[in-house]
Coordinates of C-alpha atoms (C1' of nucleotides) in Angstrom, one line a residue:
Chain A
X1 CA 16.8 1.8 14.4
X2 CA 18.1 4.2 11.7
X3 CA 17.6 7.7 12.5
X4 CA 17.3 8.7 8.8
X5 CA 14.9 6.5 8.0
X6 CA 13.0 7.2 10.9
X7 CA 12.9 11.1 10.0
X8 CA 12.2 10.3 6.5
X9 CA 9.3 8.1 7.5
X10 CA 8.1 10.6 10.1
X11 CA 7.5 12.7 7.0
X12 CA 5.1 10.5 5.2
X13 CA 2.0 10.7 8.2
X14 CA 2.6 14.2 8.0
X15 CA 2.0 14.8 4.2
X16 CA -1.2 12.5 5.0
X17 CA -2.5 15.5 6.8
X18 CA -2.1 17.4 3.6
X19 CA 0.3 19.0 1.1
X20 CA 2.9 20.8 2.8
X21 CA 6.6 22.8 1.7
X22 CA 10.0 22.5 2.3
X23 CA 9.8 24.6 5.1
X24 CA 6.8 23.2 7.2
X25 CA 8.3 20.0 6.7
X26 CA 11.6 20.9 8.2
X27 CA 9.8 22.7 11.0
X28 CA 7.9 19.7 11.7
X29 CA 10.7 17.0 11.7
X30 CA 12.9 19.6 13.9
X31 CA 15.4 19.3 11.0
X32 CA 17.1 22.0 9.0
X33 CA 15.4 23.0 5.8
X34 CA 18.5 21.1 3.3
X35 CA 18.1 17.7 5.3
X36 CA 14.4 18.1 4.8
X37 CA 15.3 19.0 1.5
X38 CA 17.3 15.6 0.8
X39 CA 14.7 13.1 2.5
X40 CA 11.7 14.0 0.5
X41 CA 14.4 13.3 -2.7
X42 CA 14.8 10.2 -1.8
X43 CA 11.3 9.8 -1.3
X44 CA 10.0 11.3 -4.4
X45 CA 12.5 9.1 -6.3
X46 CA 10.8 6.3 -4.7
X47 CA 7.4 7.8 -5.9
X48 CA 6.2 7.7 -2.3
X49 CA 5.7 11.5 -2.6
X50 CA 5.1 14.1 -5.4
X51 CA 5.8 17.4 -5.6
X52 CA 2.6 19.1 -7.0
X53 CA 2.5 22.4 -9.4
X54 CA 3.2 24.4 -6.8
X55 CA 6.2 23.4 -5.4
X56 CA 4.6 21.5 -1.9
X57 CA 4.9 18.2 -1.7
X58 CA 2.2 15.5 -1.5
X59 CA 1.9 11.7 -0.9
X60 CA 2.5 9.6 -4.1
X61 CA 0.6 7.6 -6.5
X62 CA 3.4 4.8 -5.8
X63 CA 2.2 4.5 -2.4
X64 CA -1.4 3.4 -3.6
X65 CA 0.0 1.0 -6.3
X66 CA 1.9 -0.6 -3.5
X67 CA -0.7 -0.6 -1.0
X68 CA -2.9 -2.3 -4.1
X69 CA 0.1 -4.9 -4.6
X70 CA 0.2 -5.9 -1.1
X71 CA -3.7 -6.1 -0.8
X72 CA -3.9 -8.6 -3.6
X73 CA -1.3 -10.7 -2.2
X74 CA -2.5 -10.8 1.1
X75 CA -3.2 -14.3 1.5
X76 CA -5.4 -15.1 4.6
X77 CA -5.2 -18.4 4.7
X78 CA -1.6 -18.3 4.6
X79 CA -1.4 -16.4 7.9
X80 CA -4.3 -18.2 9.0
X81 CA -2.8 -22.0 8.7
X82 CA -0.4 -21.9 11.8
X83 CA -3.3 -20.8 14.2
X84 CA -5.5 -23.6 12.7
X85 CA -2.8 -25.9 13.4
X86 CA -2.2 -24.5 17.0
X87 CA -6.3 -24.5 17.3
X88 CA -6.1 -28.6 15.9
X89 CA -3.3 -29.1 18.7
X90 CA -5.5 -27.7 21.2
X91 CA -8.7 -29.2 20.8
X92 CA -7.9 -32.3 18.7
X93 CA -10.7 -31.6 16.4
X94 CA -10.8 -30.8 12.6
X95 CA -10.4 -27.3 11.9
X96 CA -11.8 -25.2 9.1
X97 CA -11.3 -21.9 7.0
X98 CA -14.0 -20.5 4.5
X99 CA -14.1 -17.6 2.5
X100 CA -17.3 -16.3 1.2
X101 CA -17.2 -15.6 -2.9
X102 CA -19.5 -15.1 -5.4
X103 CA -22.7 -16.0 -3.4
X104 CA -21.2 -19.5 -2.5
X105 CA -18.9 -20.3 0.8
X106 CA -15.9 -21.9 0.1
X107 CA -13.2 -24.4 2.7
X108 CA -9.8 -22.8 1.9
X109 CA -8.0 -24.8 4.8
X110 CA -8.5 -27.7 6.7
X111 CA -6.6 -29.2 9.2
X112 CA -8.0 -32.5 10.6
X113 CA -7.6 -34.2 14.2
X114 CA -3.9 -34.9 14.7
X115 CA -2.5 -35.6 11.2
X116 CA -2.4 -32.0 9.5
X117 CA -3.6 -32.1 5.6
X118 CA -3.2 -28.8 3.7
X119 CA -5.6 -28.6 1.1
X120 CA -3.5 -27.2 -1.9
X121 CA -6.3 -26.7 -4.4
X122 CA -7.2 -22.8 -4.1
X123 CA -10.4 -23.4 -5.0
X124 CA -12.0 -25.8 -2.0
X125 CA -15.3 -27.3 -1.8
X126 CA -18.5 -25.4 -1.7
X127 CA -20.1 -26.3 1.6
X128 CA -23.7 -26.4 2.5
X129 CA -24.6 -22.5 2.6
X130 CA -27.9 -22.7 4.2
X131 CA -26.6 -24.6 7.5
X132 CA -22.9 -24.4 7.8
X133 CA -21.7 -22.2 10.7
X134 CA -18.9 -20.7 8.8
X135 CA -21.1 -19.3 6.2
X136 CA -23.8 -18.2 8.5
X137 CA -20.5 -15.7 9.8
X138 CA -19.6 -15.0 6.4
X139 CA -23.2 -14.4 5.3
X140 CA -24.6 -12.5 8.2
X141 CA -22.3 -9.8 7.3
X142 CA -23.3 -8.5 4.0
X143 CA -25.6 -5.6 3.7
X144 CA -29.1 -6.2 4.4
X145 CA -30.1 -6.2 0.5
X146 CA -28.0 -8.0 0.1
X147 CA -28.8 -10.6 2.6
X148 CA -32.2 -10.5 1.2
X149 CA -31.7 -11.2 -1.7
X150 CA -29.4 -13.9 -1.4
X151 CA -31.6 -16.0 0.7
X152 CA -34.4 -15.5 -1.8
X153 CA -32.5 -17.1 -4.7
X154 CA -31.2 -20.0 -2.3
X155 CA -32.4 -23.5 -1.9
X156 CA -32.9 -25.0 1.4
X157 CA -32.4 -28.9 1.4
X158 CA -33.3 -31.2 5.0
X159 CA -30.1 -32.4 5.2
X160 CA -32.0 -33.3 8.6
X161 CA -34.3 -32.2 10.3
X162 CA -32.3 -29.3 12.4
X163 CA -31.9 -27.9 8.5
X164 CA -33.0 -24.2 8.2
X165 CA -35.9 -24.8 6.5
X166 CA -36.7 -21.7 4.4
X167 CA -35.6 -18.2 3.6
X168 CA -37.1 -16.9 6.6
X169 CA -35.7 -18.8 9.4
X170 CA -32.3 -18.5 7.5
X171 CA -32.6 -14.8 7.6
X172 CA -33.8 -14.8 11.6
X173 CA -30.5 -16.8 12.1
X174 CA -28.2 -14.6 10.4
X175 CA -29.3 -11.7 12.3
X176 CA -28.9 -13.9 15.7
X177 CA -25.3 -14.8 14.2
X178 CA -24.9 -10.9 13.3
X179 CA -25.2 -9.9 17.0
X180 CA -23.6 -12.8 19.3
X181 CA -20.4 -12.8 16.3
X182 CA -20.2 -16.4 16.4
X183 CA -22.4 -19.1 15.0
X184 CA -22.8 -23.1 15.4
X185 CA -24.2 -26.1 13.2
X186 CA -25.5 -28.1 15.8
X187 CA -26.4 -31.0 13.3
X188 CA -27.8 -29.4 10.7
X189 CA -25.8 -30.8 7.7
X190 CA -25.1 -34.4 9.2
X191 CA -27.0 -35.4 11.8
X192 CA -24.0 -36.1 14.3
X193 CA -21.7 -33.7 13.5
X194 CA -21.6 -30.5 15.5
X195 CA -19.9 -27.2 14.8
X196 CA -18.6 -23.8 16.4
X197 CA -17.2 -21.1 14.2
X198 CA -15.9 -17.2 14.8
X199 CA -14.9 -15.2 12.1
X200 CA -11.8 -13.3 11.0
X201 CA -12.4 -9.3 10.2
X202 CA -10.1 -6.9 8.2
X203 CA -8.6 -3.8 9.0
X204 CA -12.2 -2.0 8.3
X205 CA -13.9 -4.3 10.7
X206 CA -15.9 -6.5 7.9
X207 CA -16.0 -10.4 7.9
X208 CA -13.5 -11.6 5.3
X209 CA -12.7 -15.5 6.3
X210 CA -14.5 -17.5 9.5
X211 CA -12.8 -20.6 10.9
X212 CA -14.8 -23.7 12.2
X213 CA -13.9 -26.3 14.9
X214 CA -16.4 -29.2 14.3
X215 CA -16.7 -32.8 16.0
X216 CA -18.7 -35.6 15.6
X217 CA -21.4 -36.0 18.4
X218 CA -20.0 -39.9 19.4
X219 CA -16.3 -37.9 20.8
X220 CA -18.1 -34.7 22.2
X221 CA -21.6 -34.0 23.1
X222 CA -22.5 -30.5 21.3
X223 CA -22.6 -28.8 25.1
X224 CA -18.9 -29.6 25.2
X225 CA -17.6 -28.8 21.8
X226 CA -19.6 -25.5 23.1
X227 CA -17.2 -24.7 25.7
X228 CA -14.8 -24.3 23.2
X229 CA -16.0 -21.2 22.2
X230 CA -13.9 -19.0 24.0
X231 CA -10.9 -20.7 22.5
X232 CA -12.0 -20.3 18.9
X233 CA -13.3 -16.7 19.1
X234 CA -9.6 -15.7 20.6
X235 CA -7.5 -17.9 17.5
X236 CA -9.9 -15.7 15.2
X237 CA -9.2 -13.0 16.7
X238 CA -5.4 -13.3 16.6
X239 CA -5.5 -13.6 12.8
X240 CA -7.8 -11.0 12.4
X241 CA -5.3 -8.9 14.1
X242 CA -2.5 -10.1 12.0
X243 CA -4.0 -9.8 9.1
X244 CA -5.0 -6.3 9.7
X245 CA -2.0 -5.3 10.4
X246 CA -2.4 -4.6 13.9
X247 CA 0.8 -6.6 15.6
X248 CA 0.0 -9.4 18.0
X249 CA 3.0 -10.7 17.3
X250 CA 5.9 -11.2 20.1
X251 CA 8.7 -8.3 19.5
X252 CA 11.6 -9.7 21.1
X253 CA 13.0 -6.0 22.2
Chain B
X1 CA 19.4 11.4 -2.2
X2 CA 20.3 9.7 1.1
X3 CA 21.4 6.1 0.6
X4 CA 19.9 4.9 4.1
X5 CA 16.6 5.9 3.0
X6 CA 17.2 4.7 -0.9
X7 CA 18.1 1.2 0.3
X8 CA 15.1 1.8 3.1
X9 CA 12.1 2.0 0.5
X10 CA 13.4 0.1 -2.1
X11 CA 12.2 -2.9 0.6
X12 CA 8.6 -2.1 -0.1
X13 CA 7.8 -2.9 -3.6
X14 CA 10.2 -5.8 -2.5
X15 CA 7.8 -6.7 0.3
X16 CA 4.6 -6.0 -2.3
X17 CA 5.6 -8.8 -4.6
X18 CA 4.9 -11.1 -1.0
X19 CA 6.4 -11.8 2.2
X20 CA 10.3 -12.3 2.1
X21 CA 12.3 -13.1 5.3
X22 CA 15.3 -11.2 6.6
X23 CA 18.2 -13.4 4.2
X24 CA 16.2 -12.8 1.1
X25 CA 15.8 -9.1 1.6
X26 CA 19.2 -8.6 2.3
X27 CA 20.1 -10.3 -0.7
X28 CA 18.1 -8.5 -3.3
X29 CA 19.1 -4.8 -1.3
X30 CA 22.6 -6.1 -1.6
X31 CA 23.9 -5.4 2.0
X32 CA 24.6 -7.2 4.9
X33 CA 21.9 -9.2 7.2
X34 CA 22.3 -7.0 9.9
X35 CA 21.7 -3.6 8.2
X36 CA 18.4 -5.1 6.5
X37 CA 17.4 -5.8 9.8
X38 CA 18.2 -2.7 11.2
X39 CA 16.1 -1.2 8.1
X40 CA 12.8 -3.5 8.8
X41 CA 12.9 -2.4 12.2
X42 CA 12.7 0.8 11.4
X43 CA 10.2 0.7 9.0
X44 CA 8.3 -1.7 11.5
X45 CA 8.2 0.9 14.3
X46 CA 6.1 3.0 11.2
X47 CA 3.9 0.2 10.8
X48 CA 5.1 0.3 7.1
X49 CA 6.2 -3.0 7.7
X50 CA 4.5 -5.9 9.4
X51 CA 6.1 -9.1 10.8
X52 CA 4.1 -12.0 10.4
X53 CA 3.4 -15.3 12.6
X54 CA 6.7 -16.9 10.8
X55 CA 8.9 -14.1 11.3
X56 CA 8.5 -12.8 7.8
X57 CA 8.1 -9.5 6.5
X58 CA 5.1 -8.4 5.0
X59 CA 3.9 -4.6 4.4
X60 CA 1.9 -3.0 7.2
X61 CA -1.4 -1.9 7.9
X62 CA -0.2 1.7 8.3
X63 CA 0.7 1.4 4.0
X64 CA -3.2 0.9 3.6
X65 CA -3.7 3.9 5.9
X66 CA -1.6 6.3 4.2
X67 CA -2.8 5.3 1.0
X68 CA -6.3 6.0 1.7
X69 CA -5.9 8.9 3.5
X70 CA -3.9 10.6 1.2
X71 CA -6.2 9.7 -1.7
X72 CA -9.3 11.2 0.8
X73 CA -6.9 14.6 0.6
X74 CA -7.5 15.2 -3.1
X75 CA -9.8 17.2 -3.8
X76 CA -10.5 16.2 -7.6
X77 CA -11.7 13.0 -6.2
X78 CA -13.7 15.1 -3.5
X79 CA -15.4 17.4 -6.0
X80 CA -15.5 15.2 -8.7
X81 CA -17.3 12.3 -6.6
X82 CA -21.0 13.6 -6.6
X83 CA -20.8 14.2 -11.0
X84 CA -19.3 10.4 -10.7
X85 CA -22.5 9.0 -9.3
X86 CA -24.4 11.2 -11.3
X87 CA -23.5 10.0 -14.5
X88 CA -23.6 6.4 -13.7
X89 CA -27.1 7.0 -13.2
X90 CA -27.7 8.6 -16.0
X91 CA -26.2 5.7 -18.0
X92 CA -25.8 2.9 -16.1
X93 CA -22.1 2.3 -16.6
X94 CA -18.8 2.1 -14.5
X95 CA -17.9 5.7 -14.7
X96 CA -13.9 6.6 -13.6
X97 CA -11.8 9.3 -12.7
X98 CA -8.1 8.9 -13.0
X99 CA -5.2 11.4 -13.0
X100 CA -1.4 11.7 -14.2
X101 CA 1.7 11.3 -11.7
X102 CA 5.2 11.0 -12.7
X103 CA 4.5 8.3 -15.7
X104 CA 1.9 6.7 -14.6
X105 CA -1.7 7.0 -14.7
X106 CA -3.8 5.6 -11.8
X107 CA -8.0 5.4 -11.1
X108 CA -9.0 7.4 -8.3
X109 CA -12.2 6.9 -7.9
X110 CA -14.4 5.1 -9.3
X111 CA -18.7 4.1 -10.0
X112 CA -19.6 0.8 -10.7
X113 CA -23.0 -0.1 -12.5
X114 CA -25.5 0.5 -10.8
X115 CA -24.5 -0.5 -6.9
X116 CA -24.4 2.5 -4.8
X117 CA -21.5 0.8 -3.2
X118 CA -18.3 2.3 -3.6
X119 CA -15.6 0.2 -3.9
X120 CA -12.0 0.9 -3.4
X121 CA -10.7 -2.4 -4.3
X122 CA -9.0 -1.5 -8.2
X123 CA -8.6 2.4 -7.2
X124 CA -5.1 3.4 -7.1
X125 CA -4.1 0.4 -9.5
X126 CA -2.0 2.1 -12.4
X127 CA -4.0 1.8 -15.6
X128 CA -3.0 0.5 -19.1
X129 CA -1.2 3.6 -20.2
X130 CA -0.7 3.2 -23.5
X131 CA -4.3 2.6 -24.2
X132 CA -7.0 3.7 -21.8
X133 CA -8.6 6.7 -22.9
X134 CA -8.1 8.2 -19.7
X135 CA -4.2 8.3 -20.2
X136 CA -4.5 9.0 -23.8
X137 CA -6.2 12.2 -22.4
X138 CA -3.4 12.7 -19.2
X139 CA -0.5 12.7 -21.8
X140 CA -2.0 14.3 -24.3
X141 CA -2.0 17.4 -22.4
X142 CA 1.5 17.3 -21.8
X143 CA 4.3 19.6 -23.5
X144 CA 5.4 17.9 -26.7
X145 CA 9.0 17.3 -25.4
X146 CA 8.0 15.4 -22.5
X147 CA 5.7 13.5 -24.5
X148 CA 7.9 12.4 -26.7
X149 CA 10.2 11.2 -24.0
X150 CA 7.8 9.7 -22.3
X151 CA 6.2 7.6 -25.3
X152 CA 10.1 6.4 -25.9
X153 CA 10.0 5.1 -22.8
X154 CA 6.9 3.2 -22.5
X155 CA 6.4 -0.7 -23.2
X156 CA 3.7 -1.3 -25.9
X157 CA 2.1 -4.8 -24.3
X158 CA -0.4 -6.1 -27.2
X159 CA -3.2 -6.8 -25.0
X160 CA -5.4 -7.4 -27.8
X161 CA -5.0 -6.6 -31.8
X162 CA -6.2 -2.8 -31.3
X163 CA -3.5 -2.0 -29.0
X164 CA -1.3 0.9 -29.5
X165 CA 1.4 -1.1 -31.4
X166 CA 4.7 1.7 -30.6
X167 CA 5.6 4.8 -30.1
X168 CA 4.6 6.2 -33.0
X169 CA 1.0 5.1 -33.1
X170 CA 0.9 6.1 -29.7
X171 CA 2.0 10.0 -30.5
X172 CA -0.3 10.1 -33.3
X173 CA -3.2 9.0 -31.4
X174 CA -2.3 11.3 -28.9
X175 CA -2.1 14.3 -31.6
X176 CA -5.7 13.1 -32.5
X177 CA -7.3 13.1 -28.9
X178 CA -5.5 16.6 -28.3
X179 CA -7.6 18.4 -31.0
X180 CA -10.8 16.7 -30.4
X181 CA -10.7 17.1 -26.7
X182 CA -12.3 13.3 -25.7
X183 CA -10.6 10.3 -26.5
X184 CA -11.7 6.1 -26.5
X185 CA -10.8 2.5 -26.0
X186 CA -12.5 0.9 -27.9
X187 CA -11.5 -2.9 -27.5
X188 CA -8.0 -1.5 -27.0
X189 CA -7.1 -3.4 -23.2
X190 CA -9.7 -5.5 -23.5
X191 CA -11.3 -7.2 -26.2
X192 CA -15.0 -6.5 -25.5
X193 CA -15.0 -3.4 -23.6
X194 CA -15.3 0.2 -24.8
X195 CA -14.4 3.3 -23.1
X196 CA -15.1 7.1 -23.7
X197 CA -13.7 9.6 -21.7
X198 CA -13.1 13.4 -21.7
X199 CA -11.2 15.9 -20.0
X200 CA -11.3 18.1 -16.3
X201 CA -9.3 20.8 -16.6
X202 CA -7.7 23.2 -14.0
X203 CA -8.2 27.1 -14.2
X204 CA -5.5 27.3 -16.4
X205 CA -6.7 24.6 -19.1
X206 CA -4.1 22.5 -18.3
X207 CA -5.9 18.9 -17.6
X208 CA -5.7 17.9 -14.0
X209 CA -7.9 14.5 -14.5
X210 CA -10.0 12.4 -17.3
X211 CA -13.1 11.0 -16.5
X212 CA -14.4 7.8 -18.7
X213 CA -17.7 5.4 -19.1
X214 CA -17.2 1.9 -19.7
X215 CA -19.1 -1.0 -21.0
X216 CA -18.5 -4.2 -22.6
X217 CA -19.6 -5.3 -25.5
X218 CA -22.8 -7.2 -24.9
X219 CA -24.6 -4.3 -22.9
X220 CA -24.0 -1.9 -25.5
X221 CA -22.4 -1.4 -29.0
X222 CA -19.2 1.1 -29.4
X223 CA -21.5 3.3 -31.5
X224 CA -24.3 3.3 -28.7
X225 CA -21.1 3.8 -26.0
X226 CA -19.9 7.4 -28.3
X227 CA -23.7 8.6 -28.3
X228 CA -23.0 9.2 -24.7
X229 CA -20.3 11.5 -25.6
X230 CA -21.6 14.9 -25.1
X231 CA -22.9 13.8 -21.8
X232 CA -19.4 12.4 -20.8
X233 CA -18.0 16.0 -22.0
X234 CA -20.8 17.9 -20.4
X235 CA -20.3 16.1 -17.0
X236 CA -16.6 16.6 -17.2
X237 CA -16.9 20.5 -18.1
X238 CA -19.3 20.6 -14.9
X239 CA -16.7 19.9 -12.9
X240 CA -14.0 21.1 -14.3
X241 CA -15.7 24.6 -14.0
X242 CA -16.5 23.4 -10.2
X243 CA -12.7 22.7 -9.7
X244 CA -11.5 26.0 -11.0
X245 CA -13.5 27.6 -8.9
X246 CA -15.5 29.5 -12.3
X247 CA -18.9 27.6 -11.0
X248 CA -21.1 27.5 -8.1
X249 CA -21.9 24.0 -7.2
X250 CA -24.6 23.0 -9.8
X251 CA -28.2 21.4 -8.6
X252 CA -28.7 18.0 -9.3
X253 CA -32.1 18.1 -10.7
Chain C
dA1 C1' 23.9 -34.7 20.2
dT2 C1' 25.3 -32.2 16.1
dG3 C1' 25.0 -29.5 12.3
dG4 C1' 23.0 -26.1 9.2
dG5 C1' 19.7 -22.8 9.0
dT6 C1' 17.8 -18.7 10.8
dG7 C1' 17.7 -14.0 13.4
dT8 C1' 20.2 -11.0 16.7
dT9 C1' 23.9 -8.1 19.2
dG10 C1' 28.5 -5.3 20.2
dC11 C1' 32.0 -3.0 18.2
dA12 C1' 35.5 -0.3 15.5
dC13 C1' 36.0 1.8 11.2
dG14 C1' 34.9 5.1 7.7
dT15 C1' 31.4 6.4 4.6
dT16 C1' 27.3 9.4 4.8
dT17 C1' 24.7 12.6 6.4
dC18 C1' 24.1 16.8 9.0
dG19 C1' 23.8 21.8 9.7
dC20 C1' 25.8 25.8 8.4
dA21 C1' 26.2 29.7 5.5
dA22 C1' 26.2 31.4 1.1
dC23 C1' 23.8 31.3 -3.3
dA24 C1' 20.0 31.6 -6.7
dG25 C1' 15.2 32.7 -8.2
dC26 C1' 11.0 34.8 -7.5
dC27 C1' 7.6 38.2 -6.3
dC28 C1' 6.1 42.3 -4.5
dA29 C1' 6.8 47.2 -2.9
dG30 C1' 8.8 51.2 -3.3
Chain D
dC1 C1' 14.3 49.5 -12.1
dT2 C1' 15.9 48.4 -7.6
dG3 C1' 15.9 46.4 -3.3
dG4 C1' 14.4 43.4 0.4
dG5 C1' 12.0 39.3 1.8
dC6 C1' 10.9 34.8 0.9
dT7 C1' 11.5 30.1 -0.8
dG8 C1' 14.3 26.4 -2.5
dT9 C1' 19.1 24.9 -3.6
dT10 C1' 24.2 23.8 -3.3
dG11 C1' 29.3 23.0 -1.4
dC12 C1' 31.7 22.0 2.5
dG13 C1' 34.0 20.3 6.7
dA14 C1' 33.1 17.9 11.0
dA15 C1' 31.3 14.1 13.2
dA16 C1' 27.6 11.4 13.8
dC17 C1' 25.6 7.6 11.9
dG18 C1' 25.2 3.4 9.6
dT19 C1' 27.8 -0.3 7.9
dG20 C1' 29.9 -5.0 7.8
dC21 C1' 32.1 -8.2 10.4
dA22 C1' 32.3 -11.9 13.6
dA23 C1' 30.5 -14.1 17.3
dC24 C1' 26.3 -15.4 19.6
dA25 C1' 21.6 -17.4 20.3
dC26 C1' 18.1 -20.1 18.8
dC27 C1' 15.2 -23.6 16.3
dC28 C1' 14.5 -27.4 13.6
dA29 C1' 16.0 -31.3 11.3
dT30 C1' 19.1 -35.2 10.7

DNA sequence: ATGGGTGTTGCACGTTTCGCAACAGCCCAG
DNA sequence: CTGGGCTGTTGCGAAACGTGCAACACCCAT
């Protein structure tokens, strides 16, 4: 590791804290005041920290333009796809990603038993809101309002008769799916198909993707595809911690 | 400027663009494999930097963390915030707040219609300088040289046919919102949406931030949009005289 | 197996950075 | 006006630090 960088990085959670001189700086980083001096150059060139009216020195507006940058190009599916495909491996069962958009629930990725298929379009299939598990996840996390008011405005087909069957019970089953964090489709949508799902959470804790293991009742009775659950809940937990950020990821040291 | 750290950040906006692994990086830094590893490390071990699932870079979670933080630290935004979500309710409109740092212009906060939820997904994304009213306002309230300079310098992207065409144009509008102390877009970025903004100024007059209310087209007419003008100005002067320190906080009757 | 593609490590050279000390402004007090 | 204290800034030599090289380790395809 470079020991320059790593003072002139040390200096950036500091200015967090607040704007701060030349001289606190120095103090801080246990450096004399003209090394100081030349690190927050280097950073101010880079934008990553501005130097306000009155001489101290603040964090830059660079550093929100890039934290904005990297924010739209996060692509969860992206780091999603080699955990579905380790999931697929596992089980041997189709494997599903949704994202939840503009009050419909969308498949980003799919990988199905043994052969893996990416699904290129960006723009997937709606799927059946009112039963799937994945939206349930995705659903259940909105604010209450608007829960509500999306579950007034929805339609509720029998796809069978384990369908939700109105606003009500729909709302009663996100709050269920709300507290346990995980959610089935125990043939709600087609009548021998049975689903578990677990969502994936951001840095800021709120649902942003959920992924779905789902079997056809003729391979797995709905009790076993249950005892999967563990399994699923820890692969959607692994990309929600690598797509927050938060390293899961082997370091070989 | 210390040439470690140079080559160092000039990885991130790399990185912001998407994920890169360790050849490309070296590549476009220009330097050998090795010391681009040695770099990543070290910005890894700040959390700048994030490996992902298939070894490649990505920026880090810590990025986000800064950002916020830091833009939590200003107290513009702080102050300003409460006159923010008063004036959106007063018109109904995405009110803004942006401010000036080292040629750019970025939204720091920002009220969307009607929601009371705040959202921080297009704050700290650099505006359209050369036509939001906001910047017209930043830059007009800059010494004439740097202006000047600074309008050489700019690109003049035709986003739609009333965009500031060059340099000129730009100055001259800039001459204009100077003496009448408010400025607008109308149609300017985008073709069916209006803004009108006005000025916060510090204790010394100098302006330290420009609020602005915006609306497209089909909600309300540019000529309804500037009847909301001297509220725009009022709200502005509130906290300007807040900022400065001249004004108790004001009740929000 | 074998080859090309990655990422990683140890090492010797020399460029870069460090701390020092002296300098330059600024502001306030005398 | 003058002087002292404070902050930020600059030139310089010494040496520490980072660099590129080359060899290695590894994984995946062919």
């Amino acid at each position: 590791m470079s020991q320059t960088v790593d003072r002139a990085l040390s200096i950036l959670p500091l200015l967090a804290e607040g704007p701060a001189d030349l001289g606190q700086v120095a103090d801080r980083l246990g450096v004399h005041k003209s090394t100081a001096l030349r690190l927050l150059r280097t950073l101010h060139e880079h934008g990553l920290v501005y130097r306000q009216s009155d001489q101290r020195y603040r964090l830059g507006a660079r550093l929100f333009a890039l934290a904005q940058e990297a924010m739209e190009n996060l692509d969860i599916r992206e780091i999603a796809h080699p955990h579905l495909v380790r999931l697929n491996e596992q089980t041997g069962h189709t494997v599903h990603l949704a994202v939840h958009e503009e009050n419909e629930v969308l498949y980003i990725d799919k990988v199905e038993s043994r052969y893996p298929v990416r699904m290129y379009s960006r723009i997937g299939k709606p799927v059946a809101i009112t039963v799937a598990a994945v939206a349930k996840l995705l659903l259940a996390d909105l604010p209450e309002a608007e829960r509500r008011a999306l579950a007034d405005k929805l339609d509720y087909p029998l796809y069978t008769a384990r369908s939700t069957a109105n606003a009500t019970a729909f709302l009663r089953e996100l709050e269920l799916v709300r507290e346990q964090g995980w959610a089935t489709d125990l043939g709600g949508h087609e009548e021998s198909i049975n689903c578990v799902a677990a969502p994936v959470r951001g840095a800021d804790g709120r649902v942003v993707a959920a992924m779905s293991v789902s079997a056809p009742n003729v391979v797995v009775t709905a009790e076993e595809l249950l005892t999967l659950l563990p399994l699923v809940r820890r692969t959607a937990d692994d990309i929600s911690g690598e797509y927050s950020g938060r390293t899961p990821v082997r370091d070989p040291a």
